[in-house]
Coordinates of C-alpha atoms in Angstrom, one line a residue:
X1 CA -106.7 -36.9 -46.7
X2 CA -105.8 -38.0 -50.0
X3 CA -102.7 -37.1 -51.4
X4 CA -102.1 -34.9 -54.7
X5 CA -102.4 -37.1 -57.7
X6 CA -102.6 -36.4 -61.6
X7 CA -105.1 -36.4 -63.9
X8 CA -105.0 -36.3 -67.3
X9 CA -107.2 -35.2 -70.5
X10 CA -106.5 -34.2 -74.1
X11 CA -107.1 -30.4 -75.0
X12 CA -109.8 -30.5 -77.8
X13 CA -108.4 -27.7 -79.5
X14 CA -104.7 -29.0 -79.4
X15 CA -104.7 -32.7 -79.0
X16 CA -100.9 -33.2 -78.3
X17 CA -100.9 -31.3 -75.5
X18 CA -101.9 -32.7 -71.9
X19 CA -103.6 -31.1 -68.8
X20 CA -102.5 -32.2 -65.4
X21 CA -104.9 -31.1 -62.4
X22 CA -103.3 -31.6 -59.0
X23 CA -106.0 -31.4 -56.1
X24 CA -106.5 -33.1 -52.8
X25 CA -108.2 -36.2 -54.8
X26 CA -108.7 -37.7 -58.2
X27 CA -110.7 -35.3 -60.3
X28 CA -111.5 -35.1 -63.8
X29 CA -110.4 -32.0 -66.2
X30 CA -111.2 -28.8 -64.8
X31 CA -113.1 -30.0 -62.1
X32 CA -111.4 -29.2 -58.6
X33 CA -113.8 -32.0 -57.3
X34 CA -112.8 -31.9 -53.3
X35 CA -112.8 -28.7 -52.3
X36 CA -115.1 -25.6 -52.4
X37 CA -113.2 -22.6 -54.3
X38 CA -113.2 -19.3 -53.5
X39 CA -112.6 -15.7 -54.8
X40 CA -112.9 -17.5 -58.5
X41 CA -109.0 -17.9 -58.7
X42 CA -107.0 -20.0 -60.9
X43 CA -103.6 -20.6 -60.8
X44 CA -102.0 -22.0 -64.0
X45 CA -98.5 -23.3 -63.8
X46 CA -96.9 -24.4 -67.1
X47 CA -94.1 -26.9 -67.5
X48 CA -92.7 -28.1 -71.0
X49 CA -92.0 -31.6 -70.1
X50 CA -93.4 -33.9 -67.6
X51 CA -89.9 -35.1 -66.3
X52 CA -89.8 -31.1 -65.1
X53 CA -92.2 -31.7 -62.5
X54 CA -89.6 -33.5 -60.4
X55 CA -87.1 -30.5 -61.3
X56 CA -89.9 -27.8 -60.0
X57 CA -91.2 -30.5 -57.1
X58 CA -91.2 -27.8 -54.8
X59 CA -92.4 -25.2 -56.3
X60 CA -95.3 -27.1 -57.6
X61 CA -96.0 -28.5 -54.0
X62 CA -95.8 -25.1 -52.4
X63 CA -98.2 -23.5 -54.9
X64 CA -100.5 -26.5 -54.7
X65 CA -100.5 -26.2 -50.7
X66 CA -101.3 -22.7 -50.9
X67 CA -103.8 -23.2 -53.4
X68 CA -105.7 -25.7 -51.3
X69 CA -105.6 -23.7 -48.4
X70 CA -106.7 -20.5 -49.8
X71 CA -109.6 -22.3 -51.9
X72 CA -108.2 -21.9 -55.4
X73 CA -107.8 -23.9 -58.3
X74 CA -104.6 -25.1 -59.2
X75 CA -103.7 -26.4 -62.6
X76 CA -100.3 -27.6 -63.8
X77 CA -100.2 -27.5 -67.6
X78 CA -97.6 -29.9 -69.0
X79 CA -96.5 -29.6 -72.7
X80 CA -96.4 -33.1 -74.7
X81 CA -92.7 -33.9 -75.2
X82 CA -93.0 -35.2 -78.5
X83 CA -93.5 -31.8 -79.8
X84 CA -90.8 -30.7 -81.4
X85 CA -91.6 -26.9 -80.8
X86 CA -92.1 -27.4 -76.8
X87 CA -88.7 -25.5 -76.7
X88 CA -89.9 -22.1 -77.4
X89 CA -91.6 -20.7 -74.5
X90 CA -94.1 -18.7 -76.3
X91 CA -95.9 -22.4 -77.1
X92 CA -96.6 -22.2 -73.5
X93 CA -99.1 -19.3 -73.7
X94 CA -101.5 -20.9 -76.2
X95 CA -102.7 -23.6 -73.6
X96 CA -103.2 -20.8 -71.0
X97 CA -105.5 -19.0 -73.5
X98 CA -107.5 -22.5 -74.2
X99 CA -108.0 -23.1 -70.5
X100 CA -109.3 -19.4 -70.1
X101 CA -111.8 -20.1 -72.7
X102 CA -113.0 -23.3 -70.9
X103 CA -112.8 -21.6 -67.6
X104 CA -115.1 -18.7 -68.2
X105 CA -116.4 -19.3 -64.6
X106 CA -113.2 -18.4 -62.8
X107 CA -112.6 -14.7 -62.7
X108 CA -109.0 -14.2 -62.4
X109 CA -106.3 -16.5 -63.8
X110 CA -102.9 -16.5 -62.5
X111 CA -100.4 -18.1 -65.0
X112 CA -96.7 -18.6 -64.2
X113 CA -93.6 -20.7 -65.0
X114 CA -93.3 -23.9 -63.0
X115 CA -90.2 -22.6 -61.2
X116 CA -92.1 -20.4 -59.2
X117 CA -92.9 -21.2 -55.2
X118 CA -94.5 -20.0 -52.4
X119 CA -91.8 -19.2 -49.8
X120 CA -93.7 -17.3 -47.1
X121 CA -98.0 -17.6 -47.3
X122 CA -98.3 -15.8 -44.3
X123 CA -100.7 -12.4 -44.7
X124 CA -100.1 -12.9 -48.7
X125 CA -103.4 -13.3 -50.6
X126 CA -103.2 -13.1 -55.0
X127 CA -106.7 -11.7 -54.3
X128 CA -105.2 -8.4 -52.8
X129 CA -103.2 -7.7 -56.2
X130 CA -106.6 -8.1 -58.0
X131 CA -108.4 -5.8 -55.2
X132 CA -105.8 -3.1 -55.2
X133 CA -106.3 -2.5 -59.0
X134 CA -109.3 -0.7 -60.4
X135 CA -111.9 -2.9 -62.1
X136 CA -110.9 -1.7 -65.6
X137 CA -107.6 -3.2 -65.4
X138 CA -107.7 -6.8 -67.2
X139 CA -104.1 -7.6 -66.9
X140 CA -101.5 -7.4 -64.3
X141 CA -97.7 -7.8 -65.4
X142 CA -94.8 -6.7 -63.4
X143 CA -91.3 -5.1 -64.2
X144 CA -88.4 -7.4 -63.5
X145 CA -86.0 -6.1 -60.7
X146 CA -82.5 -6.4 -62.3
X147 CA -83.3 -5.0 -65.6
X148 CA -85.8 -3.1 -67.6
X149 CA -88.0 -6.2 -68.6
X150 CA -91.6 -6.7 -68.6
X151 CA -91.7 -10.3 -67.1
X152 CA -93.5 -12.8 -68.9
X153 CA -93.1 -15.3 -66.1
X154 CA -96.1 -14.5 -64.4
X155 CA -99.2 -12.6 -64.8
X156 CA -102.7 -12.0 -63.7
X157 CA -105.6 -11.6 -65.8
X158 CA -109.3 -11.2 -65.4
X159 CA -111.0 -13.8 -67.5
X160 CA -112.7 -11.4 -70.0
X161 CA -113.1 -11.5 -73.7
X162 CA -110.2 -9.0 -74.1
X163 CA -107.9 -10.9 -72.0
X164 CA -108.4 -14.0 -73.9
X165 CA -107.9 -12.3 -77.7
X166 CA -104.6 -10.6 -76.2
X167 CA -103.5 -13.7 -74.8
X168 CA -104.1 -15.4 -78.2
X169 CA -102.2 -12.7 -80.0
X170 CA -99.4 -12.8 -77.6
X171 CA -99.5 -16.4 -78.7
X172 CA -99.2 -16.0 -82.2
X173 CA -96.1 -14.5 -81.9
X174 CA -94.6 -17.8 -81.8
X175 CA -95.2 -18.1 -85.2
X176 CA -93.5 -14.4 -85.9
X177 CA -90.4 -14.6 -84.1
X178 CA -87.4 -13.3 -86.1
X179 CA -84.6 -15.7 -86.6
X180 CA -82.5 -14.0 -83.9
X181 CA -81.6 -14.3 -80.1
X182 CA -85.3 -13.3 -79.5
X183 CA -86.0 -14.4 -76.0
X184 CA -89.2 -16.2 -77.0
X185 CA -92.4 -15.2 -74.8
X186 CA -90.5 -12.7 -72.8
X187 CA -89.3 -10.9 -76.2
X188 CA -92.8 -11.2 -77.8
X189 CA -94.4 -9.5 -75.0
X190 CA -92.4 -6.8 -75.5
X191 CA -93.4 -6.5 -79.4
X192 CA -97.2 -7.1 -78.3
X193 CA -97.0 -3.9 -76.1
X194 CA -95.2 -2.0 -78.9
X195 CA -98.2 -3.3 -81.4
X196 CA -100.8 -2.7 -78.9
X197 CA -100.2 0.6 -76.9
X198 CA -97.8 3.1 -79.3
X199 CA -98.9 5.3 -81.8
X200 CA -98.4 3.7 -85.3
X201 CA -96.0 6.1 -86.2
X202 CA -93.4 4.1 -83.7
X203 CA -94.7 0.7 -83.7
X204 CA -91.8 -0.9 -85.7
X205 CA -89.3 1.6 -84.5
X206 CA -87.3 -1.2 -82.3
X207 CA -87.9 -4.1 -84.7
X208 CA -84.2 -4.0 -86.1
X209 CA -82.6 -4.2 -82.8
X210 CA -85.0 -7.5 -82.0
X211 CA -83.8 -9.1 -85.7
X212 CA -80.2 -8.6 -85.3
X213 CA -80.2 -9.6 -81.6
X214 CA -77.4 -12.7 -81.2
X215 CA -77.2 -12.2 -77.2
X216 CA -78.8 -11.5 -73.9
X217 CA -76.8 -7.8 -74.3
X218 CA -78.2 -7.3 -77.7
X219 CA -82.0 -8.8 -76.4
X220 CA -81.8 -6.1 -73.9
X221 CA -81.2 -3.0 -76.2
X222 CA -84.3 -4.3 -78.1
X223 CA -86.3 -4.2 -74.9
X224 CA -84.5 -0.8 -73.6
X225 CA -85.6 0.7 -77.1
X226 CA -89.4 -0.6 -76.2
X227 CA -89.7 0.4 -72.8
X228 CA -88.2 3.9 -74.2
X229 CA -90.8 4.0 -76.7
X230 CA -93.7 2.9 -74.2
X231 CA -92.4 5.7 -71.5
X232 CA -90.2 3.6 -68.9
X233 CA -92.5 5.4 -66.0
X234 CA -96.0 4.4 -67.3
X235 CA -97.8 2.3 -65.6
X236 CA -101.0 2.0 -67.0
X237 CA -101.7 0.9 -70.7
X238 CA -105.1 1.1 -72.8
X239 CA -105.5 -0.2 -76.1
X240 CA -107.8 2.2 -78.4
X241 CA -110.0 1.2 -81.2
X242 CA -108.4 3.4 -84.0
X243 CA -111.8 4.2 -85.5
X244 CA -113.8 4.9 -82.8
X245 CA -111.4 6.0 -79.7
X246 CA -113.1 3.4 -78.0
X247 CA -110.9 2.1 -74.9
X248 CA -110.8 -2.0 -75.7
X249 CA -108.8 -2.9 -72.7
X250 CA -106.4 -1.6 -69.7
X251 CA -103.4 -3.3 -68.7
X252 CA -100.6 -2.1 -65.8
X253 CA -97.4 -2.9 -65.1
X254 CA -96.4 -3.0 -61.0
X255 CA -93.4 -0.9 -60.2
X256 CA -90.2 -2.9 -59.2
X257 CA -90.5 -4.3 -55.9
X258 CA -94.0 -4.6 -56.2
X259 CA -95.3 -7.8 -57.5
X260 CA -96.2 -11.3 -55.8
X261 CA -92.9 -12.8 -57.3
X262 CA -89.4 -12.2 -57.4
X263 CA -85.7 -13.8 -58.1
X264 CA -84.6 -15.1 -54.7
X265 CA -81.1 -15.1 -55.5
X266 CA -80.6 -11.4 -55.2
X267 CA -81.0 -11.7 -51.3
X268 CA -79.3 -14.9 -51.2
X269 CA -82.8 -16.7 -50.5
X270 CA -83.3 -14.4 -47.6
X271 CA -87.0 -13.9 -46.6
X272 CA -88.7 -10.7 -44.9
X273 CA -92.5 -10.2 -44.3
X274 CA -92.9 -8.8 -47.6
X275 CA -91.8 -11.6 -49.7
X276 CA -94.3 -14.1 -50.9
X277 CA -93.7 -16.0 -54.1
X278 CA -89.9 -16.7 -55.6
X279 CA -88.6 -17.7 -59.0
X280 CA -86.1 -19.9 -59.8
X281 CA -86.8 -23.1 -57.7
X282 CA -85.1 -26.0 -59.8
X283 CA -83.8 -29.0 -58.2
X284 CA -81.3 -28.9 -60.5
X285 CA -79.8 -25.6 -59.5
X286 CA -80.4 -25.7 -55.6
X287 CA -77.0 -24.7 -53.7
X288 CA -75.5 -24.3 -57.0
X289 CA -73.1 -21.0 -57.9
X290 CA -75.6 -20.4 -60.8
X291 CA -77.7 -17.1 -61.9
X292 CA -80.4 -16.4 -59.5
X293 CA -79.1 -19.4 -56.8
X294 CA -81.5 -20.4 -54.1
X295 CA -81.4 -22.8 -51.0
X296 CA -84.1 -24.8 -49.7
X297 CA -85.8 -22.4 -47.5
X298 CA -87.9 -24.7 -44.9
X299 CA -86.9 -26.1 -41.6
X300 CA -87.7 -29.3 -42.4
X301 CA -85.6 -31.2 -45.0
X302 CA -88.8 -31.9 -47.4
X303 CA -92.1 -30.1 -47.7
X304 CA -95.1 -31.9 -46.0
X305 CA -98.0 -31.9 -48.3
X306 CA -100.2 -33.8 -46.0
X307 CA -100.2 -30.7 -43.7
X308 CA -102.1 -28.7 -46.6
X309 CA -105.6 -28.8 -45.6
X310 CA -108.3 -27.2 -47.9
X311 CA -109.6 -24.1 -46.3
X312 CA -109.9 -25.5 -43.1
X313 CA -106.5 -23.6 -42.1
X314 CA -106.2 -20.1 -43.2
X315 CA -103.1 -18.6 -44.3
X316 CA -103.2 -16.6 -41.1
X317 CA -104.1 -19.3 -38.8
X318 CA -101.0 -21.3 -39.9
X319 CA -98.7 -22.6 -36.6
X320 CA -94.9 -22.0 -35.9
X321 CA -94.1 -25.4 -36.4
X322 CA -96.0 -26.0 -39.7
X323 CA -94.4 -27.1 -43.0
X324 CA -94.0 -23.2 -43.9
X325 CA -91.7 -22.7 -41.2
X326 CA -88.3 -20.9 -42.4
X327 CA -84.5 -21.6 -41.5
X328 CA -83.6 -19.0 -38.9
X329 CA -80.7 -17.9 -40.9
X330 CA -82.8 -17.1 -43.9
X331 CA -85.1 -14.6 -41.9
X332 CA -84.5 -11.3 -42.2
X333 CA -86.2 -7.9 -41.1
X334 CA -88.0 -6.2 -44.2
X335 CA -85.5 -3.2 -44.1
X336 CA -82.5 -5.3 -44.8
X337 CA -84.3 -7.0 -47.9
X338 CA -85.6 -3.6 -49.2
X339 CA -82.1 -1.9 -49.0
X340 CA -80.6 -4.9 -51.0
X341 CA -83.1 -4.5 -53.8
X342 CA -83.1 -0.8 -53.6
X343 CA -79.3 -0.8 -54.6
X344 CA -79.6 -3.3 -57.4
X345 CA -83.0 -1.2 -58.6
X346 CA -80.9 2.1 -58.6
X347 CA -77.9 0.2 -60.5
X348 CA -80.6 -0.9 -63.1
X349 CA -81.4 2.4 -63.6
X350 CA -78.1 3.5 -64.4
X351 CA -77.6 0.7 -66.9
X352 CA -81.0 1.5 -68.5
X353 CA -79.7 5.3 -69.0
X354 CA -76.5 4.1 -70.5
X355 CA -78.3 1.8 -72.8
X356 CA -80.4 4.6 -74.0
X357 CA -77.4 6.7 -74.4
X358 CA -75.6 4.2 -76.6
X359 CA -78.9 3.7 -78.8
X360 CA -79.2 7.3 -79.1
X361 CA -82.5 7.5 -77.9
X362 CA -84.0 10.5 -76.0
X363 CA -83.1 9.6 -72.6
X364 CA -86.3 9.6 -70.2
X365 CA -86.5 9.3 -66.3
X366 CA -86.5 5.5 -64.9
X367 CA -88.4 4.9 -61.5

């Protein structure tokens, strides 16, 4: 087996950005090369600087290993560090749209930030999240557990014209962000939902909160206003063509605790059989008292990518002594983690209700 390597190619549409493709052998641009892919799924991870590949080393290696075992394509997008704009996360959206355009043969793309890693591949498949939704659903987003945000950190998209157009619309918010504490791509996705999935009479009703935001708390005010206008319980969103009434596209937001990824810190990195991917794996924050803390979860001191074979080892056949073996003290039963997360969800519901009351909105039910 040859070790993971990086290959680089310029984006034609954006010559200042570069794409690094990780695979089992040297390949060119968008060609996986040495492993036949299945399910037409591509995983895209976005990193804003080349040196951050070291910062996200474990996350990138685990996703790459998982992709190779499942026969998925895995691409790491690295934005050119010479760009003045790379610190604005919405800039990360545009190259994903470019790859979707170039890779139309891939039916589903899973996009995510570079600090998302696989902690427990056993009995988990990204394809299951696609199969469990109606074919008319073109995007799958999810609710963050600790607040009422629509997460921009990871999402699944069917590679259609509508999906690419919506992603481009989202990316264009980079040029429309207010001069405020705007939340970059995460703030912008809420603006996109207001533009696309609310009545025109309320589309701009939360903008004043976004424009005056100066802190996370004020940003959360804006997002609470958005979720109130969208309907906090709403799971299916349809964009309607104004003149004809035709449905242009459908999107879903998974309920709290139902997605493929979550922050590891809320359960102190404890893992149960339901857990699949963890967010927040940055080398600089490992074992540190920070927001969303995490510890190295595996039994071995390093993650052995040499044990990652393409498709010859299916996830459900992994041996107990493989590179995915978790530290014993981190393994808990499903109920223990669910109880912790349920308490957090209940607290979030109360916080949301208080926020809605403070903003003098008509309170709606959260769950």
